[in-house]
Short mmCIF file of C-alpha atoms in Angstrom, two decimals:
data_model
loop_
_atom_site.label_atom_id
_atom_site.label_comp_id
_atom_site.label_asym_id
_atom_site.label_seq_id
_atom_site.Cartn_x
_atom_site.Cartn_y
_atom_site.Cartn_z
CA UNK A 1 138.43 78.17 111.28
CA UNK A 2 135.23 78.67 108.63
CA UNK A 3 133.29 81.41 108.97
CA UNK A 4 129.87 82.11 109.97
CA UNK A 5 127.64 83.24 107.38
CA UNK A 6 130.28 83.04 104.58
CA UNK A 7 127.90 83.01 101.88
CA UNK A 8 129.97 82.25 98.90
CA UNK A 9 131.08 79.29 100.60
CA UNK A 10 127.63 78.50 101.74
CA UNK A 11 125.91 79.28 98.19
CA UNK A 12 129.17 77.51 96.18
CA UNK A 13 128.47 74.61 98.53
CA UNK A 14 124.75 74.06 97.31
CA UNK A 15 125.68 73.69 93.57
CA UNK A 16 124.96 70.09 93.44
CA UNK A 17 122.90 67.93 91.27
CA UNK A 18 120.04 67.68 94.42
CA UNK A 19 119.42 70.93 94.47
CA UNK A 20 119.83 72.58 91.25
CA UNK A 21 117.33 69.91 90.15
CA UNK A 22 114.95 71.13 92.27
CA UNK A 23 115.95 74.46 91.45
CA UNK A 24 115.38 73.83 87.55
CA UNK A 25 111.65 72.37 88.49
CA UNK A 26 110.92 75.76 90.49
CA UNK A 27 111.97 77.63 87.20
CA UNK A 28 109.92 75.39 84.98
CA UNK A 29 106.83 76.62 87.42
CA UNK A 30 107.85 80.53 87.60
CA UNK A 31 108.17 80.59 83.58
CA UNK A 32 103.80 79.98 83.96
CA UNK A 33 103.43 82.07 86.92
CA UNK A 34 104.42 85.25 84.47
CA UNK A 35 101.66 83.46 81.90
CA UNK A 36 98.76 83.66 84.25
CA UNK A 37 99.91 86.72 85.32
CA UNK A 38 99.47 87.57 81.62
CA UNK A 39 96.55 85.53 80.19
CA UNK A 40 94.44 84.33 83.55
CA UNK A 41 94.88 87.58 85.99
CA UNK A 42 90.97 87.34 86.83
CA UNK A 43 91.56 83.75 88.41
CA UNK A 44 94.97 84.69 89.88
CA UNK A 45 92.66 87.41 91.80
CA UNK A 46 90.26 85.43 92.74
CA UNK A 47 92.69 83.21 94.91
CA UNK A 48 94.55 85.94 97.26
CA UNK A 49 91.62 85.79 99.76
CA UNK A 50 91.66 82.30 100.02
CA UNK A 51 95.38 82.33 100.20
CA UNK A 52 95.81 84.91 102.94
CA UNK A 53 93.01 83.35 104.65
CA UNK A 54 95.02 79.89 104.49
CA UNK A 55 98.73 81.34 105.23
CA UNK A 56 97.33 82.62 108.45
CA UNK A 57 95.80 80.16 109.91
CA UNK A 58 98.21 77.46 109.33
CA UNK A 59 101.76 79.79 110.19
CA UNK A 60 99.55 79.98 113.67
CA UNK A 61 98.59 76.27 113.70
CA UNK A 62 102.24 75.17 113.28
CA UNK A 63 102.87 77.28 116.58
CA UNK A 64 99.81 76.36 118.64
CA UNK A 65 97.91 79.37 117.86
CA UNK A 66 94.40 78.75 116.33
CA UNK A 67 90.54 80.18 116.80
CA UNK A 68 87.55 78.58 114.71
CA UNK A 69 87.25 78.49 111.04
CA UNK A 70 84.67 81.67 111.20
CA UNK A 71 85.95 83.61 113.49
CA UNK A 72 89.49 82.95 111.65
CA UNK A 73 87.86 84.19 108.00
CA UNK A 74 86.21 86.97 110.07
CA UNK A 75 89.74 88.17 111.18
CA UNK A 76 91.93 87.78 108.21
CA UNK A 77 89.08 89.35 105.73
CA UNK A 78 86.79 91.68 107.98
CA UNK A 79 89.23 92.81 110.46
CA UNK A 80 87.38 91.43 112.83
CA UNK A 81 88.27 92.45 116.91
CA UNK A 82 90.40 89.99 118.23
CA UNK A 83 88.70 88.21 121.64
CA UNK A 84 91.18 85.98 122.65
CA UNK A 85 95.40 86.06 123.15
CA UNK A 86 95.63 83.66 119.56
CA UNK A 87 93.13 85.82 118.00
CA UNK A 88 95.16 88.85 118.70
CA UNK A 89 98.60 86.80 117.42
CA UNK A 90 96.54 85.87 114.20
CA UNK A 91 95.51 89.43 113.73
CA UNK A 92 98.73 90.59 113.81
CA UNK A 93 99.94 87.81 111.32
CA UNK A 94 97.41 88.81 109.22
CA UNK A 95 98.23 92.60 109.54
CA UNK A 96 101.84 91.66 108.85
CA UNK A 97 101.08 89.67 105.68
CA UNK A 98 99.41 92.16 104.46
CA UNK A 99 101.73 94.38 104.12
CA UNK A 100 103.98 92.03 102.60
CA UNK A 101 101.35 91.32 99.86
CA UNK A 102 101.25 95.44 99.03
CA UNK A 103 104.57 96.47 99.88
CA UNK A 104 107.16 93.85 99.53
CA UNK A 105 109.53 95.94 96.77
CA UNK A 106 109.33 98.71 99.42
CA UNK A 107 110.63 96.70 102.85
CA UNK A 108 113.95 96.22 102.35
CA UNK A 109 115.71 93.57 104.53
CA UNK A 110 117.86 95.52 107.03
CA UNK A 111 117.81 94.55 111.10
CA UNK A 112 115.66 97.89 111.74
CA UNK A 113 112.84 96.38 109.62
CA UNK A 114 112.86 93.18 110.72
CA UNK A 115 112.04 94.33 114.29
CA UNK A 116 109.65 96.89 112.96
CA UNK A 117 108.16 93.44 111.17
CA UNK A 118 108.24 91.50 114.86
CA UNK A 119 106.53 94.94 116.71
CA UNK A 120 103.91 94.76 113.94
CA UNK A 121 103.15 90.98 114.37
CA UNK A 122 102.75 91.46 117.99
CA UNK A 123 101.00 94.84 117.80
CA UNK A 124 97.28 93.73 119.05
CA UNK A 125 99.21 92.04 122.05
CA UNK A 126 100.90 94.93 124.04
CA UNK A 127 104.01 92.17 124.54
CA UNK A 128 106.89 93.97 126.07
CA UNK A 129 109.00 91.86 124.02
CA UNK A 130 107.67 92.93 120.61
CA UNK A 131 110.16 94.85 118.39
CA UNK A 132 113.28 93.58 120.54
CA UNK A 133 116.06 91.30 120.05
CA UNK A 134 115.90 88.13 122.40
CA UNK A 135 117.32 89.08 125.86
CA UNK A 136 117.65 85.85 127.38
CA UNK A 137 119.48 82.68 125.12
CA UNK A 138 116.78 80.07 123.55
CA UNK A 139 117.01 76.48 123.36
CA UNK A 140 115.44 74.13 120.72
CA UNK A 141 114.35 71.04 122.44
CA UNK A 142 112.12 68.44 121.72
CA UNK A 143 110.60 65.29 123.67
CA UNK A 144 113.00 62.36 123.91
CA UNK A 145 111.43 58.50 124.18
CA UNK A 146 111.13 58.42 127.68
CA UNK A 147 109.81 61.58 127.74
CA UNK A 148 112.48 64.20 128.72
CA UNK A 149 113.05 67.43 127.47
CA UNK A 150 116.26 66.81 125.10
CA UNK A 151 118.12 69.93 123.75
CA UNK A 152 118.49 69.44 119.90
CA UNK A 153 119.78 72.72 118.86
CA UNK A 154 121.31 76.06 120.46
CA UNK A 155 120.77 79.05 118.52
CA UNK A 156 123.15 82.04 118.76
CA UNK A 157 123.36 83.77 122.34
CA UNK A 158 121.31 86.85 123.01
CA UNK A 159 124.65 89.23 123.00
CA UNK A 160 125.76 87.94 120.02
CA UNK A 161 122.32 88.01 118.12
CA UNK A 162 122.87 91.82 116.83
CA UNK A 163 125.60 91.24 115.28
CA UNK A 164 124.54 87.96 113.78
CA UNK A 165 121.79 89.63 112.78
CA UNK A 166 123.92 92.76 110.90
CA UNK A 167 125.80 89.62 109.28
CA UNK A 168 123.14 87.91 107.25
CA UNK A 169 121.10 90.95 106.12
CA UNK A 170 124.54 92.47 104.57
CA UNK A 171 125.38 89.18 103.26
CA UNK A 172 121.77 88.83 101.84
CA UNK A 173 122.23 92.48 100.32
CA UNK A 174 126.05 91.58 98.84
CA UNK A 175 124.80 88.52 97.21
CA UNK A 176 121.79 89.98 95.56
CA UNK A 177 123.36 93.04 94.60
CA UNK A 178 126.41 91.04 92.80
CA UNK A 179 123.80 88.51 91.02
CA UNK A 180 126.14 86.00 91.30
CA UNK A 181 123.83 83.37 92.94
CA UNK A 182 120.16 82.26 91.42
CA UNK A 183 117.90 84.34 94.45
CA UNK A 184 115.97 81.71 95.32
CA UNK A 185 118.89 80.14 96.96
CA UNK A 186 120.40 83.51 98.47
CA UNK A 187 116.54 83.83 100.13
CA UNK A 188 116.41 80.22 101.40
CA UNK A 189 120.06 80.57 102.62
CA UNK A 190 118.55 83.69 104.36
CA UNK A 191 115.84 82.23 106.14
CA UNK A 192 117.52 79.12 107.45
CA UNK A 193 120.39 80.98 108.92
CA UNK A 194 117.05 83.61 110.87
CA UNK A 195 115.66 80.38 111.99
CA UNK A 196 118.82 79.45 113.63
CA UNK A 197 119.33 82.48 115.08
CA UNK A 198 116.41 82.34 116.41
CA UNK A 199 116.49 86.38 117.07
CA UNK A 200 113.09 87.00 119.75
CA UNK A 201 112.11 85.62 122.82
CA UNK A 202 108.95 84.57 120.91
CA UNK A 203 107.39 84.16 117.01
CA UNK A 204 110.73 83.41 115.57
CA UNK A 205 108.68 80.38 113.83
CA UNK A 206 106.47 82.54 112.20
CA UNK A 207 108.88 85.68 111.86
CA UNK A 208 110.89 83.15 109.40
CA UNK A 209 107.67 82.06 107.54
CA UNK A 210 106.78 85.64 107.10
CA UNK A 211 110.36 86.72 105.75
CA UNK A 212 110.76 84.07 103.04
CA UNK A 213 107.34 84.83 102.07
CA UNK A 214 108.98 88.40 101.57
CA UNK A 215 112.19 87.43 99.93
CA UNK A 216 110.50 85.10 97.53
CA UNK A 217 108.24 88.09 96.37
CA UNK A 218 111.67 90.57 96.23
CA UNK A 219 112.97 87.35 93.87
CA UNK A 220 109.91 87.53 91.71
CA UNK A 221 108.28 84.53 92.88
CA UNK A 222 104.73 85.09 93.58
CA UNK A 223 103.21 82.02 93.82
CA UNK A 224 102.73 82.29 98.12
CA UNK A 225 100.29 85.03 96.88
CA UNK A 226 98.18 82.36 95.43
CA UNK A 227 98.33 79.46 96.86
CA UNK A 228 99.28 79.52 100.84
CA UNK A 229 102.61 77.92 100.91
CA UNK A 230 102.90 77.78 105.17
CA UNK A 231 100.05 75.62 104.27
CA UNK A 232 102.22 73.33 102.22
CA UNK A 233 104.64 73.60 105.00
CA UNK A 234 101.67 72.74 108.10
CA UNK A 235 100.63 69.47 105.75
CA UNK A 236 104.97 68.37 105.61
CA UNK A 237 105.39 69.45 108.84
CA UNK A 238 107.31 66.44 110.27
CA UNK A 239 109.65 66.52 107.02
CA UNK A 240 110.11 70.09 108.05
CA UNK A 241 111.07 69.58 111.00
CA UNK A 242 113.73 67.26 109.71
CA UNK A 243 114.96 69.14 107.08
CA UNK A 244 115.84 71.49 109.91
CA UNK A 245 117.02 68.85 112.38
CA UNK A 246 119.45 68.00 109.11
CA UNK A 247 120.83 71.00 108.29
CA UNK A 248 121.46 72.43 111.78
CA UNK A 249 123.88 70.04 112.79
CA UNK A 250 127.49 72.18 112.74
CA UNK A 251 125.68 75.29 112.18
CA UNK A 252 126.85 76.89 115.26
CA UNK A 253 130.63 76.14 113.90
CA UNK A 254 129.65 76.99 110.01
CA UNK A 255 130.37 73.06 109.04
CA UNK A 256 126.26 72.21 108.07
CA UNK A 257 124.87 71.09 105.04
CA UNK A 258 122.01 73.82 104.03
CA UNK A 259 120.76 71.47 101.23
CA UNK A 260 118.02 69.61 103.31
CA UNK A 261 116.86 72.73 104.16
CA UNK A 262 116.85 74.44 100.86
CA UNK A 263 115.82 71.48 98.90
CA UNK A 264 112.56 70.73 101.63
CA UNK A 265 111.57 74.15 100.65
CA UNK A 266 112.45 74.01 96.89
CA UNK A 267 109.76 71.21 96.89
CA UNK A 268 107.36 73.16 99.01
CA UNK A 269 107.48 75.66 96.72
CA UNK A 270 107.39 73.33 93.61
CA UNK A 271 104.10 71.16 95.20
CA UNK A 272 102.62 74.85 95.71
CA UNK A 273 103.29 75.75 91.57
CA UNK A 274 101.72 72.56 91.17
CA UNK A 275 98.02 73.68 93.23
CA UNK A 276 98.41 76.79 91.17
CA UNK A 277 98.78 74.85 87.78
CA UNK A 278 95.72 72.92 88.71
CA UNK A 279 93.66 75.64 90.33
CA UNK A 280 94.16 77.87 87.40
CA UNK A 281 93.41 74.80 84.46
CA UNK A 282 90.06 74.25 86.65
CA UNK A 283 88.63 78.01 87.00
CA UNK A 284 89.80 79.31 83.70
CA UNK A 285 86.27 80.98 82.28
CA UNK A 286 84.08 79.03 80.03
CA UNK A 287 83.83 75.74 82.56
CA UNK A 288 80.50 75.55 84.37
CA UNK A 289 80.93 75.16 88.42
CA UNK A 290 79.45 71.59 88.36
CA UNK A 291 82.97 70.73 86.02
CA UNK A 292 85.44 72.52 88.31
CA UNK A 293 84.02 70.70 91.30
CA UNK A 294 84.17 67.38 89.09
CA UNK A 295 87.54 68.74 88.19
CA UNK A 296 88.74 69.61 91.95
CA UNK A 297 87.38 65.46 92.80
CA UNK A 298 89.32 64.08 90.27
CA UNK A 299 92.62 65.17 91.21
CA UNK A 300 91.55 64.75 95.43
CA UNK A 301 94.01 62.11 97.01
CA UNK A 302 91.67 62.12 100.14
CA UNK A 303 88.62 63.05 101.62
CA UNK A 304 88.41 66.87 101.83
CA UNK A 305 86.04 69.30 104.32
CA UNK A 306 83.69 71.74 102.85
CA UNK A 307 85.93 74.49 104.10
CA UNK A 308 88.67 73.39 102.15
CA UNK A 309 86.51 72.87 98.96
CA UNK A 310 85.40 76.11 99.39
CA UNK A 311 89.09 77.54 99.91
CA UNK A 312 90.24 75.48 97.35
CA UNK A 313 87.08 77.21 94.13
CA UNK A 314 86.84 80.39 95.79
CA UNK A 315 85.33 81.99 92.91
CA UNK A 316 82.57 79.11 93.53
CA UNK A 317 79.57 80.27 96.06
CA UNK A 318 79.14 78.28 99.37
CA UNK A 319 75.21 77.54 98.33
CA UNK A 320 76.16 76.34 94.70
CA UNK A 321 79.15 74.16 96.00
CA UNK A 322 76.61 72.43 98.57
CA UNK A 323 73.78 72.15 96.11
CA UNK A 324 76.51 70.44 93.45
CA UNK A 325 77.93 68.22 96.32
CA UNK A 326 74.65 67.09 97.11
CA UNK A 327 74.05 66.34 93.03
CA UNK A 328 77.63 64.45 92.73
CA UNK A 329 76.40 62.39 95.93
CA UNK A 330 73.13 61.14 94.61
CA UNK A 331 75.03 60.44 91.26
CA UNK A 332 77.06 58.34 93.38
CA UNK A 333 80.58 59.95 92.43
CA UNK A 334 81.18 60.85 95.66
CA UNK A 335 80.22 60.16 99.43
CA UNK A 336 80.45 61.60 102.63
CA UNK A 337 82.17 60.55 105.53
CA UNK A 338 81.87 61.55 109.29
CA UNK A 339 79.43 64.27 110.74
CA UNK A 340 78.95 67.25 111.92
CA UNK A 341 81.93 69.24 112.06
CA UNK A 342 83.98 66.26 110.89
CA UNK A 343 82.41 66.04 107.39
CA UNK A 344 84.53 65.71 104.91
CA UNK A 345 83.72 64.34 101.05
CA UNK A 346 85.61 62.02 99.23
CA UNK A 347 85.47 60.03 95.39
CA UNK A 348 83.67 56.94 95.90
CA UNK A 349 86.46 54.23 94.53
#
């Protein structure tokens, strides 16, 4: 019988031409990550706000958890009080993601710290639950067509979770510690098999979110720092979902394929290297805010909001963005659609 979290098998298994493509594109991106770093650290700081303001809100979207757009900047970058249950959850995303921002060579990736992790994310809550292994097994179910609850997936029982648990963080240590594997692939390997485990009675969604955000920083990519890549995830959510759906079938049994998984987020990570190429080409210094908005337009696929326009030129003030949106509309390069709260602003074809 195969065995459960047999990394070299699992790792050997994803050396094919689908993945290490993707792979090599990821690479391509990292290699001008370290030049920014370099040569454009000024704009690279200007985007972490904007970034951490993003990750959090749309980790908690993908679960159901959301407050306003002010109330959700107020949180992530005044510390706001939390008022409500999801503003409390976001808070503690936020608190969470924080520290992985500061301190991720210092957290190492042992069961202890991932339940000190889950405490802290539910820390503004006073949930019993927080900082505890699952106690009762989980099902993943979804809505069938005539509208039954159908059980997709069964994730490992509560008594066996410890141990499961024990399993992939040594295997995760082994692998990185021998080198043998690019890892990239050791971290996504990682997070699937948390996922599926699905270790807590409750945030195991954004528990995984937060720990590849972690692994990828331990691996040297720092792009999530940038440019929010659970927001990449929120906008692919349905292809998430079957990347999962694809991968989990024969997990329980160690007979699934891992590469829909790890090539869905390959490509998340790749589309988020690609915002980062363009963000960084259109707020380099010497380019007037009028061109980086005519910049941001040009490569828009669809209408945007004024809250993501601002997200997306944070080093851009909210009255000169308005007063040059109202300039490109009277030009007639652009035009607004809805009202209200659903404005949004889009190149006039």
């Amino acid at each position: 019988m195969t065995e459960q979290f047999d990394y070299d098998r699992v790792l050997a298994s994803l050396l094919v031409p689908e993945v290490l493509s993707a792979l090599a594109d990821v690479h391509e991106h990292r290699g001008r990550e370290r030049l920014y770093v370099t040569m454009a650290s000024d704009v690279l700081d200007s985007l972490v706000e904007s970034a951490c303001i993003q990750s959090t809100g749309a980790s908690n979207r993908i679960e159901n958890i959301s407050t306003s757009d002010k109330r959700l900047r107020e949180l992530v970058t005044a510390g706001a009080k939390p008022h409500t249950r999801d503003e409390r959850e976001i808070a503690g995303y936020r608190y969470v993601l924080d520290e992985i921002h500061t301190s991720h060579d210092d957290i190492t990736v042992t069961p202890n710290v991932i339940l000190q992790l889950h405490r802290d994310l539910y820390r503004f809550t006073g949930a019993g639950f927080a900082g505890r292994w699952k106690d009762s097994d989980n099902v993943i179910a979804e809505q069938g067509e005539s509208g039954e609850m159908v059980v997709r997936f069964r994730p490992t029982s509560a008594v066996a979770t410890p141990h499961a648990m024990e399993r992939i963080c040594d295997e995760y240590a082994r692998q990185i510690g021998t080198g043998r594997y690019d890892p990239l692939l050791v971290s996504l390997v990682f997070a699937f098999d948390f996922v599926s485990i699905h270790p807590f009675n409750d945030g195991n969604g954004r528990m995984s979110r937060l720990l590849t955000l972690l692994l990828l920083y331990r691996s040297g990519y720092l792009v999530g720092k940038y440019v929010s890549i659970e927001r990449e995830i929120e906008r692919t959510r349905q292809t998430y979902y079957e990347a999962l759906a694809a991968s989990s079938v024969g997990w329980e049994d160690a007979t699934s394929d891992y590469a829909p998984f790890v090539t869905y987020m390959l490509g998340v990570l790749t589309a988020c290297y690609g915002e980062l190429d363009e963000r960084v080409a259109r707020l380099s210094p010497g380019r007037s805010s009028e061109d980086v908005l005519r910049s941001y337009f040009d490569g828009l696929m669809g209408p945007a909001t004024k809250r993501e326009i601002m997200d997306a030129n944070p080093s851009i003030s909210r009255r000169t963005i308005e007063r040059i949106l109202q300039k490109l509309q009277v030009e007639g390069a652009i035009e607004k659609v809805g009202a209200a709260r659903a404005t949004m602003y889009r190149v006039r074809r």
